[in-house]
Amino acid sequence: MARPDHGHQCHRRDRDQAQDGRTYAVAGPHPRPLLCDVGRLCVGHGGEGTGHGKHGCVTVDAQHSGTHRGTRSGIDLSHVDPAIRPQDDLFGHVNGRWLAEHTIPADRAVDGAFRTLHDQAEAQVHELIGEAERSGAASGTDEQRIGDLYASFLDEATVEARGVHPLLEEIALIDDAADPAALAAVLGRLQRTGVGGAVGLYIDTDSKDSSRYLTHLSQSGLGLPDESYYRDEKHASILGAYPRHISKMFALVFGGFPEQYTERAGRIVALESALAAAHWDVVRRRDADLTYNLRGFADLVAEAPGFQWDLWVDALGCSPQRMAEVVVRQPDYLTAFAGLWSSGGADFADWKDWARWRLVHARAGVLTAEVVEEDFDFYGRTLSGTEQLRERWKRAVSLVESLMGDAVGRLYSALVIRRDDLYGNVIRGAEARYDRELAKLGGPVDRGEWFMSPQTVNAYYNPGMNEIVFPAAILQPPFFDADADDAANYGGIGAVIGHEIGHGFDDQGSKYDGDGHLVDWWTDVDRSEFSARTGKLIDQYDAFIPRDLADRPEPPHVHGAFTIGENIGDLGGLSIALLAYRLSLGGREAPVIDGMTGVQRVFFGWAQVWRAKTRAAEAIRRLSIDPHSPPEFRCNGVVSNIDDFYEAFTVDTDDAL
């Protein structure tokens, strides 16, 4: 329930700090899911196959062999670099030519197999939305809402003519707040419209009783990716640039020059730094036991006194009665926040400026071109290294998806979308989405609800439902190719399926039973043995340094304890896929296709789905906030722990892997 993101990347079920959720996806920060009719998704085909030479190195003399169903390898060998041996670097061998020759497009921070499929879906969705926009559909229909929302984003003339006036009308609410109680109510009202506050709120099933929904409260309030950006020396340049960005944004909104706002921006960052000091780090936030703290509303008020919780909740459109019980994910953070709010740890004027900044930041993507450009300059260029803002139509598609991704009439029957009111559309759309979530309280759990749209190129495991979900869009090459030999598909979608199954038994998923309840169902001996093995995996990944960052004076490492859940999913997923592939052969010998054995093709299939290049700034950002390891280690780190890899490629002690 945080702001729609109109120029950057985020998850649909944003918890304000994205890692706080309980849904485990196969891929990390990814382009927003796109609105589309699943029946009209086009399924493409993979590249041509090539031969496989001595010691498992690929040759290119058989590039156009086999085109009948089941006779193609399903491996795109045009990307293979024969000069790199798979025994030393499977990721580099399978993807080396692409890595050497491919240039990341200027409007993105990362590019690869996932993004290619996203681009295909985006183009198709663009066409569908365009049809809705041109249809002249009756008022109140989904087609009208979708078409007019899209058109309102493209209407740059109206946006520029209105300037920042719609924003200033909202800022007046903050200006008029005479005391902390009034400001608490304003924060609740704004949070309902997509403006992140100091406390994140979302509705999810109760981890210890999956038959009911509960409100979950979590740490929030930061303008940088997470708390480490306020304390870690490696992010010092980002932290230094942040107040300058705030000053520039305030000058664009309130007038004058950035220098006029330098002191106020510094105090905003100081306030955020105080909040960040109470934030839990990424490892603690993953812990299902530590983050389950059931409280009565009265208990919450008693433990975190000073903040006007009742006024905030009322303004959110809820009530203390409907929130009689809540799950507090980080109790000491809420206590610290309430203390800052009430004890003079921060001036009331600073809280009002912080609230103004939260509002400006939330609405930046739907304001004038100069505001959008400055917002992108910091959050795109500085944070992620992205060179160019995405085309406006692409950002329009993202907006439609963020506000109306489900496009189900019964959910949006009261939503008013006006063709000439982009700013108002965003507010009303966010309110409708928020109200839809709050309406779950007290009702039956919808076990058929998906948290990714069908056109999302991803998959996930939800421990509270004990379910795995595979949207339609991932069922395309290189993940799945119906015309290819089975082996590559087992290495692609088969391993993805195994990955999601594996999450049910990783360090956190294993704490949930078959009914989705957080309960200790393992024996002490099993848990001890499991912890010993995961400890070794943590140590292994701690030593990994991304190749493109290795030449830095103090190169950053993978965070093994943070990524352990996804690493277990990867290792278990590929292991399960290999077992399933062998079982599918029924004792028969696998055919050799393009010079590769069946098991070799499984490994090649796994390696090619992680084909990706990432800008340095984005790679550093992801090491801090993404629980997935970098793509090269999702390939090489995993295969180095599987005996079949050593046998299939005759790996010996002199080889790097």
XYZ file of C-alpha atoms in Angstrom:
657
model
C 0.000 0.000 0.000
C 2.735 2.426 -0.918
C 2.961 4.827 -3.806
C 2.537 3.692 -7.388
C 5.917 3.856 -9.065
C 5.736 5.507 -12.447
C 9.363 5.477 -13.483
C 11.208 2.889 -11.470
C 10.829 -0.726 -10.441
C 8.953 -2.137 -7.480
C 6.770 -5.011 -6.371
C 2.998 -4.938 -6.599
C 2.492 -5.882 -2.947
C 4.802 -3.233 -1.607
C 5.330 -3.346 2.147
C 7.101 0.029 1.942
C 10.224 -1.940 2.734
C 9.684 -4.677 0.137
C 11.561 -7.460 1.907
C 9.035 -7.485 4.731
C 6.504 -9.578 2.815
C 5.875 -13.309 3.158
C 5.688 -14.072 -0.572
C 8.874 -15.516 -2.067
C 9.402 -14.836 -5.779
C 11.844 -16.523 -8.133
C 13.218 -13.152 -9.279
C 14.020 -10.003 -7.371
C 13.172 -6.353 -8.068
C 11.511 -6.589 -11.428
C 9.423 -4.492 -13.789
C 5.884 -4.004 -12.622
C 3.379 -6.628 -13.815
C 1.393 -5.546 -16.842
C -2.332 -5.463 -17.442
C -3.408 -7.815 -20.225
C -5.786 -10.475 -21.454
C -3.986 -13.770 -20.848
C -5.683 -15.337 -23.826
C -3.920 -12.872 -26.088
C -0.409 -13.372 -24.771
C 1.752 -14.526 -27.648
C 4.142 -17.367 -26.906
C 7.405 -16.985 -28.790
C 10.195 -19.439 -29.529
C 13.781 -19.716 -28.364
C 16.951 -19.472 -30.351
C 18.534 -22.091 -32.579
C 20.649 -24.933 -31.215
C 24.359 -25.604 -31.745
C 26.802 -28.400 -31.113
C 28.662 -29.384 -28.004
C 32.349 -30.174 -28.166
C 35.066 -31.798 -26.096
C 34.915 -31.287 -22.305
C 31.448 -29.778 -22.590
C 32.511 -26.715 -24.573
C 30.034 -25.555 -27.196
C 30.969 -25.388 -30.855
C 28.967 -23.463 -33.422
C 29.031 -25.766 -36.412
C 25.598 -27.257 -35.732
C 23.800 -23.983 -35.187
C 20.806 -24.787 -37.369
C 20.372 -28.446 -36.520
C 17.002 -29.991 -35.680
C 13.796 -27.943 -35.931
C 11.083 -30.522 -35.171
C 9.351 -30.706 -31.827
C 11.543 -32.498 -29.337
C 14.604 -32.461 -31.596
C 15.802 -28.908 -30.865
C 17.930 -28.498 -27.790
C 16.032 -25.394 -26.668
C 19.379 -23.753 -25.904
C 20.207 -20.443 -27.588
C 23.806 -21.177 -28.479
C 24.319 -17.891 -30.296
C 25.120 -16.489 -26.848
C 27.685 -19.157 -25.968
C 31.369 -18.288 -25.636
C 33.455 -21.389 -26.515
C 36.557 -19.701 -25.097
C 35.111 -20.003 -21.592
C 34.980 -23.554 -20.265
C 31.806 -24.600 -18.420
C 33.985 -26.342 -15.846
C 35.384 -22.927 -14.913
C 32.362 -20.689 -15.412
C 29.086 -22.186 -16.623
C 27.332 -18.809 -16.517
C 30.045 -17.180 -18.633
C 30.227 -20.129 -21.025
C 26.497 -20.231 -21.779
C 25.980 -16.441 -21.863
C 29.471 -15.124 -22.648
C 28.936 -13.749 -26.146
C 25.778 -11.964 -25.081
C 27.518 -10.539 -22.000
C 30.397 -9.261 -24.139
C 28.316 -7.805 -26.954
C 25.079 -6.647 -25.344
C 24.594 -3.049 -24.260
C 22.027 -2.345 -21.565
C 19.381 -0.007 -23.029
C 19.614 3.517 -21.676
C 16.217 3.377 -19.960
C 16.928 0.439 -17.671
C 19.330 -0.610 -14.944
C 19.294 -4.313 -15.753
C 18.603 -6.323 -18.889
C 18.326 -10.006 -19.628
C 16.009 -12.956 -20.147
C 13.358 -11.752 -17.695
C 13.318 -8.286 -19.193
C 13.036 -9.603 -22.751
C 9.806 -11.390 -21.888
C 8.577 -8.335 -20.005
C 9.180 -6.184 -23.084
C 7.167 -8.581 -25.232
C 4.256 -8.484 -22.801
C 4.508 -4.710 -22.456
C 4.139 -4.219 -26.202
C 1.112 -6.509 -26.318
C -0.486 -4.790 -23.329
C 0.172 -1.416 -24.909
C -1.891 -2.515 -27.882
C -4.718 -3.764 -25.665
C -4.830 -0.562 -23.644
C -4.773 1.453 -26.851
C -7.812 -0.465 -28.056
C -9.600 0.339 -24.805
C -8.631 3.996 -25.093
C -10.021 4.205 -28.635
C -13.116 2.107 -28.010
C -15.453 4.858 -26.853
C -16.700 2.487 -24.160
C -19.616 3.446 -21.957
C -18.879 5.358 -18.778
C -18.256 3.140 -15.765
C -16.943 0.158 -17.717
C -13.476 -1.261 -17.234
C -12.634 -0.318 -20.806
C -13.546 3.315 -20.115
C -11.534 3.439 -16.909
C -8.477 1.776 -18.435
C -8.581 3.874 -21.595
C -9.133 7.175 -19.816
C -6.502 6.480 -17.167
C -3.988 5.769 -19.911
C -5.048 8.844 -21.877
C -4.794 11.066 -18.802
C -1.147 10.082 -18.362
C -0.360 10.790 -22.021
C -2.041 14.212 -21.880
C 1.144 16.142 -21.174
C -0.433 19.480 -22.092
C -2.972 19.265 -19.279
C -0.370 18.032 -16.801
C 1.946 20.943 -17.633
C -0.891 23.480 -17.542
C -1.882 22.428 -14.026
C 1.705 22.372 -12.865
C 2.132 21.648 -9.170
C -1.194 23.187 -8.109
C -2.899 19.836 -7.348
C 0.059 18.938 -5.139
C -0.036 22.278 -3.324
C -3.703 21.680 -2.496
C -2.712 18.477 -0.721
C 0.271 20.105 0.953
C -2.151 22.630 2.444
C -3.493 19.785 4.588
C -0.051 19.482 6.170
C 0.355 23.248 6.468
C -2.965 23.501 8.322
C -2.110 20.783 10.862
C -1.703 22.796 14.072
C -0.422 20.030 16.329
C 0.832 16.422 16.243
C -2.684 15.025 16.622
C -3.878 16.875 13.534
C -0.779 15.825 11.603
C -1.284 12.171 12.578
C -4.743 12.325 11.012
C -3.335 13.963 7.877
C -0.708 11.232 7.583
C -3.430 8.594 7.751
C -5.469 10.366 5.101
C -2.455 10.680 2.801
C -1.374 7.082 3.383
C -4.770 5.932 2.143
C -3.977 7.687 -1.150
C -0.614 6.006 -1.637
C 1.739 8.247 0.346
C 4.059 6.191 2.523
C 4.099 7.116 6.200
C 6.362 6.306 9.118
C 4.475 3.052 9.711
C 3.638 0.663 6.893
C 0.274 -1.090 6.957
C -0.955 -4.038 4.921
C -3.536 -6.789 5.212
C -2.459 -10.425 5.100
C -3.432 -13.746 6.601
C -2.522 -14.437 10.214
C 0.645 -16.534 10.149
C -0.644 -18.652 13.028
C -4.234 -18.895 11.819
C -4.421 -18.793 8.026
C -8.232 -18.738 8.123
C -8.347 -15.032 8.981
C -6.934 -11.728 7.834
C -5.087 -9.369 10.159
C -3.590 -5.917 9.867
C 0.205 -5.967 9.802
C 2.257 -2.946 10.860
C 5.884 -2.526 9.836
C 8.750 -0.072 9.819
C 8.708 2.555 7.085
C 9.322 6.241 6.554
C 12.585 6.249 4.590
C 13.289 7.836 1.227
C 16.349 5.671 0.564
C 16.156 1.934 -0.199
C 16.773 0.732 3.360
C 18.380 1.564 6.683
C 21.888 0.616 5.530
C 21.979 3.655 3.246
C 21.959 5.901 6.317
C 24.849 4.178 8.121
C 27.003 2.170 5.697
C 30.063 3.955 4.345
C 29.673 2.339 0.925
C 26.473 4.364 0.471
C 28.015 7.658 1.616
C 27.820 9.265 -1.828
C 24.124 8.411 -2.105
C 23.401 9.804 1.355
C 25.310 12.950 0.448
C 23.317 13.449 -2.756
C 19.958 12.807 -1.104
C 19.450 16.174 0.681
C 20.538 17.994 -2.481
C 17.787 16.152 -4.331
C 15.213 17.110 -1.695
C 16.292 20.757 -1.960
C 15.887 20.705 -5.735
C 12.451 19.104 -5.500
C 11.285 21.644 -2.916
C 12.480 24.478 -5.146
C 10.498 23.072 -8.072
C 7.360 22.710 -5.956
C 7.493 25.744 -3.646
C 9.556 28.116 -5.785
C 12.899 29.801 -5.272
C 16.320 28.193 -5.401
C 17.531 24.858 -4.004
C 19.930 26.672 -1.662
C 16.944 28.122 0.190
C 15.956 24.627 1.296
C 19.373 23.220 2.211
C 18.871 23.420 5.973
C 15.346 22.001 5.849
C 16.458 19.137 3.603
C 19.265 18.338 6.006
C 16.819 18.165 8.897
C 14.537 15.856 6.913
C 17.444 13.497 6.291
C 18.414 13.726 9.968
C 14.874 12.711 10.928
C 14.929 9.813 8.484
C 18.314 8.807 9.878
C 16.789 8.665 13.363
C 14.028 6.417 12.037
C 16.587 4.306 10.179
C 18.562 3.805 13.390
C 15.541 1.943 14.782
C 14.916 -0.077 11.614
C 15.686 -3.776 11.587
C 18.263 -4.919 9.060
C 17.438 -7.188 6.138
C 18.357 -10.404 7.951
C 16.131 -9.784 10.991
C 13.278 -8.693 8.721
C 13.310 -12.140 7.089
C 12.765 -14.011 10.340
C 9.201 -15.314 10.471
C 9.332 -15.852 14.237
C 10.819 -12.490 15.161
C 8.396 -10.567 12.944
C 5.260 -12.236 14.313
C 4.165 -10.209 17.329
C 0.410 -10.337 17.916
C -0.907 -7.319 19.794
C -4.255 -5.958 20.817
C -4.809 -2.387 19.673
C -4.709 -1.245 23.294
C -1.382 -3.044 23.725
C -0.006 -1.237 20.685
C -0.971 2.123 22.153
C 0.588 1.185 25.493
C 3.862 -0.042 23.972
C 4.234 2.884 21.564
C 2.666 5.820 23.399
C 2.805 9.333 22.100
C 1.561 8.776 18.560
C -2.154 9.320 17.995
C -2.855 5.811 16.727
C -6.640 6.156 16.907
C -6.696 9.308 14.776
C -4.290 7.786 12.271
C -6.350 4.608 11.936
C -9.619 6.521 11.586
C -8.130 8.648 8.811
C -6.983 5.499 7.042
C -10.625 4.533 6.704
C -10.451 1.830 9.340
C -11.106 1.860 13.088
C -9.501 0.599 16.305
C -12.389 -1.861 16.598
C -11.638 -3.471 13.231
C -7.978 -3.543 14.209
C -8.608 -5.110 17.609
C -5.665 -7.394 16.897
C -2.649 -6.509 14.792
C 0.656 -8.149 13.909
C 3.535 -5.827 14.726
C 6.544 -6.858 12.685
C 9.147 -4.708 14.445
C 7.802 -3.708 17.889
C 10.844 -1.748 19.013
C 10.725 0.338 15.833
C 7.155 1.422 16.561
C 8.174 2.316 20.109
C 11.135 4.323 18.839
C 9.026 6.104 16.229
C 6.366 7.054 18.765
C 9.105 8.347 21.040
C 10.528 10.536 18.293
C 7.049 11.772 17.511
C 6.171 12.815 21.050
C 9.292 13.394 23.109
C 10.889 16.255 21.284
C 13.391 13.959 19.614
C 12.344 15.796 16.469
C 10.722 19.213 16.160
C 7.116 19.393 15.018
C 8.256 21.637 12.163
C 10.626 18.897 11.028
C 7.840 16.315 11.064
C 5.738 18.621 8.890
C 8.610 19.083 6.441
C 9.187 15.314 6.424
C 5.481 14.838 5.630
C 5.721 17.395 2.828
C 8.677 15.505 1.408
C 6.857 12.159 1.604
C 3.981 13.708 -0.346
C 6.199 15.365 -2.958
C 8.120 12.127 -3.431
C 4.918 10.095 -3.796
C 3.344 12.361 -6.420
C 6.471 13.217 -8.419
C 5.756 10.775 -11.238
C 2.504 12.485 -12.256
C 3.678 16.091 -12.128
C 5.426 18.342 -14.641
C 8.302 17.208 -16.820
C 10.918 19.065 -14.761
C 9.714 17.434 -11.535
C 9.666 14.003 -13.163
C 13.162 14.539 -14.541
C 14.615 15.597 -11.170
C 12.922 12.639 -9.473
C 14.437 10.317 -12.076
C 17.831 11.983 -11.851
C 18.178 10.821 -8.253
C 16.161 7.608 -8.078
C 17.083 6.456 -11.574
C 20.526 7.824 -12.426
C 22.099 8.197 -8.993
C 20.648 5.157 -7.243
C 20.594 2.695 -10.143
C 22.794 4.128 -12.872
C 19.947 4.261 -15.386
C 20.762 6.788 -18.073
C 17.394 7.677 -19.528
C 13.793 7.985 -18.377
C 11.428 5.395 -19.845
C 9.178 6.527 -22.669
C 5.952 8.085 -21.497
C 3.724 5.372 -22.951
C 5.636 2.744 -21.004
C 5.173 4.689 -17.789
C 1.495 5.051 -18.665
C 1.146 1.286 -19.001
C 2.808 0.859 -15.598
C 0.359 3.308 -14.044
C -2.643 1.468 -15.459
C -1.304 -1.783 -14.078
C -0.517 -0.350 -10.662
C -4.016 1.041 -10.177
C -6.194 -1.354 -12.195
C -4.117 -4.455 -12.731
C -6.949 -6.815 -11.889
C -9.462 -4.988 -14.087
C -12.363 -6.749 -12.392
C -15.520 -4.673 -12.531
C -16.850 -5.668 -9.139
C -13.681 -4.356 -7.482
C -13.730 -0.994 -9.213
C -17.424 -0.297 -9.713
C -17.200 2.910 -7.671
C -13.870 4.104 -9.074
C -14.141 7.352 -11.020
C -11.501 7.840 -13.726
C -11.501 11.115 -15.629
C -9.674 11.576 -18.897
C -8.562 15.099 -17.939
C -7.474 14.482 -14.328
C -4.320 12.390 -14.001
C -3.540 13.628 -10.483
C -7.043 12.906 -9.222
C -7.086 9.533 -10.950
C -3.971 8.489 -9.039
C -5.496 9.529 -5.711
C -8.846 7.859 -6.368
C -7.186 4.724 -7.704
C -4.942 4.420 -4.653
C -7.930 4.905 -2.351
C -9.866 2.175 -4.154
C -6.944 -0.205 -3.842
C -6.488 0.629 -0.160
C -10.177 0.220 0.597
C -10.197 -3.106 -1.208
C -7.468 -4.375 1.122
C -9.092 -3.030 4.287
C -12.381 -4.672 3.288
C -10.745 -8.064 3.807
C -10.713 -7.584 7.579
C -13.345 -9.745 9.226
C -14.126 -11.595 6.015
C -13.247 -15.081 4.776
C -9.779 -15.659 3.358
C -9.733 -15.709 -0.437
C -7.516 -18.692 -1.142
C -7.808 -18.045 -4.870
C -6.226 -14.594 -4.738
C -3.023 -14.121 -6.716
C -0.351 -11.594 -5.825
C 1.060 -11.437 -9.338
C -0.940 -10.777 -12.471
C -0.969 -13.471 -15.200
C 1.375 -11.460 -17.408
C 4.114 -11.112 -14.780
C 7.376 -12.815 -15.731
C 7.961 -14.379 -12.325
C 6.590 -16.996 -9.920
C 6.171 -17.217 -6.164
C 5.559 -19.360 -3.100
C 3.183 -18.138 -0.394
C 3.755 -20.014 2.892
C 0.547 -18.690 4.450
C -1.445 -20.434 1.733
C 1.138 -23.173 1.151
C 0.778 -22.484 -2.556
C 3.031 -21.958 -5.551
C 1.890 -19.718 -8.391
C 3.189 -19.529 -11.963
C 1.781 -16.666 -14.047
C 1.219 -17.415 -17.717
C 3.938 -15.058 -18.954
C 6.779 -17.152 -17.550
C 5.699 -20.128 -19.660
C 7.728 -18.914 -22.637
C 11.302 -19.463 -23.841
C 13.834 -19.610 -22.332
C 11.818 -20.956 -19.390
C 9.508 -23.206 -21.400
C 9.525 -24.103 -25.097
C 6.933 -26.661 -26.175
C 8.844 -27.343 -29.399
C 12.153 -28.104 -27.693
C 13.580 -31.212 -26.119
C 12.488 -31.725 -22.521
C 15.913 -31.288 -20.935
C 16.159 -27.511 -21.371
C 12.600 -27.136 -20.082
C 13.507 -29.062 -16.955
C 16.462 -26.704 -16.495
C 14.165 -23.720 -17.069
C 10.574 -23.924 -15.851
C 11.217 -27.257 -14.139
C 13.860 -25.716 -11.892
C 11.651 -22.667 -11.303
C 8.865 -24.970 -10.127
C 11.381 -26.779 -7.957
C 12.633 -23.438 -6.636
C 9.159 -22.490 -5.417
C 8.601 -25.927 -3.897
C 11.979 -25.523 -2.212
C 10.809 -22.348 -0.487
C 8.435 -24.488 1.525
C 11.516 -26.039 3.114
C 13.973 -23.141 3.275
C 15.067 -21.491 6.519
C 11.776 -19.566 6.832
C 9.270 -21.540 4.754
C 10.105 -24.625 6.803
C 8.567 -22.901 9.819
C 5.092 -23.174 8.249
C 3.089 -26.387 8.251
C 0.933 -27.808 5.462
C -1.987 -25.564 6.419
C 0.104 -22.417 6.234
C 0.490 -21.981 9.989
C 3.664 -20.696 11.596
C 4.426 -23.607 13.898
C 7.507 -25.593 14.899
C 6.808 -28.981 13.295
C 10.404 -30.197 12.887
C 12.335 -32.242 15.417
C 15.214 -30.573 17.220
C 17.653 -32.942 15.538
C 16.325 -32.122 12.066
C 16.482 -28.383 12.710
C 20.022 -28.646 14.075
C 21.239 -30.626 11.061
C 19.466 -28.245 8.708
C 21.051 -25.209 10.385
C 24.509 -26.739 10.112
C 24.078 -27.243 6.374
C 22.576 -23.815 5.756
C 25.474 -22.308 7.691
C 27.886 -23.758 5.160
C 25.804 -22.369 2.300
C 25.811 -18.946 3.961
C 29.602 -19.052 4.255
C 29.956 -20.063 0.606
C 27.824 -17.179 -0.677
C 29.443 -14.668 1.681
C 32.658 -15.169 -0.292
C 31.108 -14.360 -3.684
C 31.963 -11.026 -5.328
C 30.093 -10.012 -8.518
C 32.545 -10.077 -11.423
C 31.677 -6.584 -12.598
C 32.415 -5.137 -9.137
C 35.553 -7.139 -8.393
C 37.985 -4.390 -9.432
C 36.716 -1.903 -6.828
C 39.034 -1.006 -3.929
C 36.631 -2.647 -1.458
C 34.473 -4.895 -3.632
C 31.059 -5.731 -2.172
C 30.183 -9.325 -1.361
C 26.943 -11.269 -1.546
C 25.185 -11.316 1.838
C 24.864 -15.038 2.531
C 22.532 -14.759 5.528
C 20.230 -12.387 3.632
C 20.073 -14.498 0.456
C 19.988 -17.918 2.134
C 16.286 -18.535 1.487
C 16.604 -17.900 -2.236
C 19.866 -19.831 -2.438
C 18.171 -22.835 -0.842
C 15.330 -22.424 -3.337
C 17.769 -22.385 -6.252
C 19.774 -25.361 -5.030
C 16.696 -27.393 -4.215
C 14.948 -26.340 -7.409
C 17.675 -27.442 -9.798
C 18.243 -30.643 -7.820
C 14.535 -31.483 -8.043
C 14.517 -30.665 -11.770
C 17.423 -33.029 -12.417
C 15.705 -35.800 -10.477
C 12.445 -35.211 -12.338
C 14.239 -35.237 -15.686
C 15.872 -38.573 -14.939
C 12.524 -40.017 -13.862
C 10.930 -38.749 -17.080
C 13.355 -40.821 -19.128
C 11.950 -44.000 -17.616
C 15.305 -45.737 -17.818
C 15.883 -44.750 -21.452
C 19.075 -43.075 -22.623
C 18.618 -39.372 -23.320
C 19.345 -38.311 -26.896
C 22.429 -36.267 -27.691
C 21.289 -33.010 -29.295
C 23.640 -30.307 -30.528
C 26.503 -32.289 -29.075
C 25.072 -32.200 -25.536
C 23.813 -34.985 -23.325
C 20.443 -34.609 -21.660
C 21.878 -33.681 -18.262
C 24.198 -31.134 -19.869
C 21.174 -29.527 -21.527
C 19.421 -29.294 -18.157
C 22.364 -27.298 -16.823
C 22.493 -25.138 -19.957
C 18.770 -24.480 -19.594
C 19.349 -23.310 -16.029
C 22.272 -21.086 -17.020
C 20.466 -19.316 -19.851
C 17.451 -18.218 -17.781
C 19.830 -16.150 -15.606
C 21.340 -14.328 -18.578
C 21.510 -10.701 -17.394
C 23.645 -7.577 -17.252
C 23.312 -5.023 -14.468
C 24.661 -1.506 -14.107
C 27.171 -1.144 -11.285
C 25.030 1.199 -9.181
C 22.048 -1.108 -9.509
C 24.152 -4.158 -8.676
C 25.276 -2.479 -5.454
C 21.707 -1.466 -4.619
C 20.456 -5.011 -5.113
C 23.163 -6.469 -2.908
C 21.667 -4.338 -0.134
C 17.938 -4.879 -0.688
C 17.348 -7.951 -2.891
C 17.183 -11.356 -1.147
C 18.216 -13.028 -4.417
C 21.876 -13.554 -5.275
C 23.258 -11.954 -8.463
C 22.455 -14.003 -11.604
C 25.975 -15.387 -12.067
C 25.841 -17.004 -8.625
C 22.313 -18.285 -9.116
C 23.997 -20.295 -11.855
C 27.570 -21.039 -10.769
C 26.983 -21.044 -7.031
C 24.231 -23.615 -7.393
C 25.846 -26.012 -9.873
C 29.035 -26.105 -7.802
C 27.005 -27.890 -5.104
C 25.465 -30.550 -7.377
C 27.295 -33.822 -8.085
C 25.573 -34.233 -11.455
C 27.349 -31.125 -12.725
C 30.787 -32.556 -11.956
C 29.909 -35.821 -13.658
C 28.208 -34.282 -16.694
C 31.128 -31.986 -17.510
C 33.996 -34.113 -16.156
C 35.043 -31.420 -13.703
C 38.315 -32.081 -11.871
C 40.281 -30.411 -9.107
C 42.084 -28.043 -11.480
C 38.828 -26.487 -12.709
C 37.484 -23.279 -11.167
C 34.098 -24.766 -10.301
